[in-house]
Coordinates of N, CA and C in Angstrom, one line a residue:
M21 N 176.3 41.3 171.1 CA 175.8 40.1 170.3 C 174.3 40.1 170.4
V22 N 173.7 39.8 169.3 CA 172.2 39.7 169.2 C 171.8 38.3 169.3
V23 N 170.8 38.1 170.2 CA 170.3 36.7 170.4 C 169.0 36.6 169.5
H24 N 168.9 35.5 168.8 CA 167.7 35.3 167.9 C 166.7 34.5 168.7
L25 N 165.4 34.9 168.6 CA 164.3 34.2 169.2 C 163.3 33.9 168.1
S26 N 162.7 32.7 168.2 CA 161.5 32.4 167.4 C 160.3 33.1 167.9
P27 N 159.3 33.2 167.1 CA 158.1 33.9 167.5 C 157.5 33.3 168.8
E28 N 157.6 31.9 168.9 CA 157.1 31.3 170.1 C 157.9 31.6 171.3
E29 N 159.2 31.8 171.2 CA 160.1 32.2 172.3 C 159.8 33.7 172.7
V30 N 159.5 34.5 171.7 CA 159.1 35.9 172.0 C 157.8 35.9 172.8
L31 N 156.8 35.1 172.4 CA 155.5 35.1 173.1 C 155.8 34.6 174.6
A32 N 156.6 33.6 174.8 CA 156.9 33.2 176.1 C 157.6 34.3 176.9
K33 N 158.5 35.0 176.3 CA 159.2 36.1 176.9 C 158.2 37.3 177.3
M34 N 157.2 37.5 176.4 CA 156.2 38.5 176.7 C 155.4 38.1 177.9
E35 N 155.1 36.9 178.0 CA 154.3 36.4 179.2 C 155.1 36.5 180.5
M36 N 156.4 36.4 180.4 CA 157.2 36.4 181.6 C 157.6 37.8 182.0
N37 N 157.7 38.7 181.0 CA 158.2 40.1 181.2 C 157.2 41.1 180.7
P38 N 156.3 41.7 181.5 CA 155.4 42.6 181.0 C 156.0 44.0 180.5
D39 N 157.3 44.2 180.9 CA 158.0 45.4 180.5 C 158.8 45.2 179.2
L40 N 158.7 44.0 178.6 CA 159.4 43.8 177.4 C 159.0 44.8 176.3
I41 N 160.0 45.3 175.6 CA 159.7 46.3 174.5 C 159.8 45.5 173.2
L42 N 158.7 45.5 172.5 CA 158.6 44.9 171.2 C 158.8 46.1 170.2
L43 N 159.9 46.1 169.5 CA 160.2 47.2 168.6 C 160.0 46.8 167.2
D44 N 158.9 47.3 166.6 CA 158.6 46.9 165.2 C 159.2 48.0 164.3
V45 N 160.2 47.6 163.5 CA 160.9 48.5 162.6 C 160.4 48.6 161.2
R46 N 159.2 48.1 161.0 CA 158.6 48.2 159.7 C 158.1 49.6 159.4
T47 N 157.6 49.8 158.2 CA 157.1 51.2 157.9 C 155.8 51.4 158.6
P48 N 155.4 52.6 158.8 CA 154.1 52.9 159.5 C 152.9 52.2 158.8
E49 N 153.0 52.1 157.5 CA 151.9 51.4 156.7 C 151.8 50.0 157.0
E50 N 153.0 49.3 157.1 CA 153.0 47.9 157.4 C 152.5 47.7 158.9
F51 N 153.0 48.5 159.8 CA 152.6 48.4 161.2 C 151.1 48.6 161.3
Y52 N 150.5 49.6 160.6 CA 149.1 49.8 160.7 C 148.2 48.6 160.3
R53 N 148.7 48.0 159.2 CA 147.9 46.8 158.7 C 147.8 45.7 159.6
R54 N 148.9 45.3 160.3 CA 148.9 44.2 161.2 C 150.1 44.3 162.2
R55 N 149.8 44.3 163.5 CA 150.8 44.4 164.5 C 150.5 43.7 165.8
I56 N 151.5 43.5 166.6 CA 151.3 42.9 167.9 C 150.8 44.0 168.8
P57 N 149.8 43.8 169.6 CA 149.2 44.9 170.3 C 150.1 45.8 171.2
T58 N 151.1 45.2 171.8 CA 152.0 46.0 172.7 C 153.2 46.5 172.0
A59 N 153.4 46.3 170.7 CA 154.5 46.8 169.9 C 154.5 48.3 169.7
I60 N 155.7 48.8 169.7 CA 155.9 50.2 169.3 C 156.6 50.3 167.9
N61 N 156.3 51.3 167.2 CA 156.8 51.4 165.8 C 157.8 52.5 165.7
I62 N 159.1 52.1 165.4 CA 160.1 53.1 165.0 C 160.7 52.5 163.8
P63 N 160.4 53.0 162.6 CA 160.9 52.4 161.4 C 162.4 52.4 161.3
L64 N 163.0 51.4 160.7 CA 164.4 51.2 160.7 C 165.1 52.4 160.2
D65 N 164.6 53.1 159.2 CA 165.3 54.3 158.7 C 165.2 55.5 159.6
E66 N 164.5 55.4 160.7 CA 164.4 56.5 161.7 C 165.1 56.1 163.0
L67 N 165.5 54.8 163.2 CA 165.9 54.3 164.4 C 167.2 55.0 165.0
Y68 N 168.1 55.3 164.1 CA 169.4 55.9 164.6 C 169.1 57.3 165.2
H69 N 168.1 58.0 164.7 CA 167.7 59.3 165.3 C 166.7 59.2 166.4
R70 N 166.1 58.1 166.6 CA 165.1 57.9 167.6 C 165.4 56.9 168.7
Y71 N 166.6 56.3 168.7 CA 166.8 55.3 169.7 C 166.8 55.8 171.1
G72 N 166.9 57.1 171.3 CA 166.8 57.7 172.7 C 165.4 57.5 173.3
E73 N 164.4 57.1 172.5 CA 163.1 56.8 173.0 C 163.0 55.5 173.7
L74 N 164.0 54.7 173.5 CA 164.0 53.3 174.1 C 164.8 53.3 175.4
D75 N 164.4 52.5 176.3 CA 165.1 52.3 177.6 C 166.2 51.2 177.5
P76 N 167.4 51.6 177.5 CA 168.5 50.6 177.4 C 168.6 49.6 178.5
E77 N 167.8 49.8 179.6 CA 167.8 48.9 180.7 C 166.7 47.8 180.5
Q78 N 165.8 48.0 179.6 CA 164.8 47.0 179.3 C 165.2 46.0 178.2
E79 N 164.6 44.8 178.3 CA 164.8 43.9 177.2 C 164.0 44.4 176.0
I80 N 164.7 44.3 174.8 CA 164.1 44.8 173.5 C 164.1 43.7 172.5
V81 N 162.9 43.4 171.9 CA 162.9 42.4 170.8 C 162.5 43.2 169.6
A82 N 163.5 43.2 168.6 CA 163.2 43.9 167.3 C 162.5 42.9 166.4
L83 N 161.6 43.4 165.6 CA 160.9 42.6 164.7 C 160.5 43.4 163.5
C84 N 160.3 42.7 162.4 CA 159.9 43.3 161.1 C 159.0 42.3 160.4
E85 N 158.9 42.3 159.1 CA 158.1 41.4 158.4 C 158.7 40.0 158.2
H86 N 160.0 40.0 157.9 CA 160.6 38.7 157.7 C 161.9 38.4 158.5
G87 N 162.3 39.4 159.3 CA 163.5 39.3 160.1 C 164.8 39.9 159.6
I88 N 164.7 40.5 158.5 CA 165.9 41.1 157.9 C 166.2 42.5 158.5
R89 N 165.2 43.4 158.4 CA 165.3 44.7 158.9 C 165.5 44.7 160.5
S90 N 164.9 43.8 161.1 CA 165.0 43.7 162.6 C 166.4 43.2 162.9
L91 N 167.1 42.4 162.1 CA 168.4 42.0 162.4 C 169.4 43.2 162.3
S92 N 169.1 44.1 161.3 CA 169.9 45.3 161.2 C 169.6 46.2 162.4
A93 N 168.4 46.4 162.8 CA 168.0 47.2 163.9 C 168.7 46.7 165.2
S94 N 168.7 45.4 165.4 CA 169.3 44.8 166.6 C 170.8 45.1 166.6
G95 N 171.4 44.9 165.5 CA 172.8 45.2 165.4 C 173.1 46.6 165.7
M96 N 172.3 47.5 165.2 CA 172.5 48.9 165.5 C 172.4 49.3 166.9
L97 N 171.4 48.7 167.6 CA 171.2 48.9 169.0 C 172.4 48.4 169.8
V98 N 172.9 47.3 169.5 CA 174.0 46.7 170.2 C 175.2 47.7 170.0
Q99 N 175.4 48.2 168.8 CA 176.5 49.1 168.6 C 176.4 50.4 169.3
L100 N 175.1 50.8 169.6 CA 174.8 52.0 170.4 C 174.9 51.7 171.9
G101 N 175.2 50.5 172.3 CA 175.4 50.2 173.7 C 174.3 49.5 174.4
F102 N 173.2 49.1 173.7 CA 172.1 48.3 174.3 C 172.6 46.9 174.5
T103 N 172.3 46.3 175.6 CA 172.9 45.0 175.9 C 171.8 43.9 176.0
K104 N 170.5 44.2 176.0 CA 169.4 43.3 176.2 C 168.6 43.3 174.9
V105 N 169.2 42.9 173.8 CA 168.6 43.0 172.5 C 168.4 41.7 171.9
F106 N 167.2 41.4 171.3 CA 166.8 40.2 170.7 C 166.3 40.5 169.3
N107 N 166.4 39.5 168.4 CA 165.8 39.6 167.1 C 164.8 38.5 166.9
M108 N 163.6 38.8 166.5 CA 162.6 37.8 166.2 C 162.8 37.2 164.8
T109 N 163.2 36.0 164.7 CA 163.5 35.4 163.4 C 162.1 35.1 162.7
G110 N 162.2 35.4 161.4 CA 161.0 35.2 160.6 C 160.0 36.3 160.6
G111 N 160.1 37.2 161.6 CA 159.2 38.3 161.7 C 157.7 38.0 161.8
M112 N 157.0 39.0 161.4 CA 155.5 38.9 161.4 C 155.0 37.9 160.5
S113 N 155.8 37.5 159.5 CA 155.3 36.5 158.6 C 155.2 35.1 159.2
R114 N 155.9 35.0 160.4 CA 155.8 33.7 161.2 C 155.0 33.9 162.5
W115 N 154.6 35.1 162.8 CA 153.8 35.3 164.0 C 152.4 34.8 163.8
L116 N 152.0 33.8 164.6 CA 150.7 33.2 164.5 C 149.8 33.6 165.7
H117 N 150.2 34.5 166.5 CA 149.5 34.8 167.7 C 148.6 36.1 167.6
R118 N 148.1 36.6 168.6 CA 147.2 37.8 168.6 C 147.8 39.0 167.9
T119 N 147.0 39.6 167.0 CA 147.4 40.8 166.3 C 146.2 41.8 166.3
I120 N 146.5 43.0 166.0 CA 145.5 44.0 165.7 C 145.8 44.7 164.4
S121 N 144.8 45.4 163.8 CA 145.1 46.2 162.6 C 144.2 47.4 162.6
G122 N 144.6 48.4 161.8 CA 143.8 49.6 161.7 C 143.9 50.5 162.9

């Protein structure tokens, strides 16, 4: 089961868990334009072939631009056996905190 978190809840989780994995499943172009500094980018269309790059023991928050692709990514990870998976609702369009670009 995927747990949904608001951007504010994700920020609080980031502050409590420095090992939290922020998995940005947007395209590299979207990721390059604006991203959360600690996020890693594995586009949704590559995730099935690259999920081995993720630590299934760590908490993972999937995010995208609006929360649709990250919901798919979260569901995929759960089906692959990941148990600490969260989806950031609203995605980067609702993220009002620190970002970087370029």
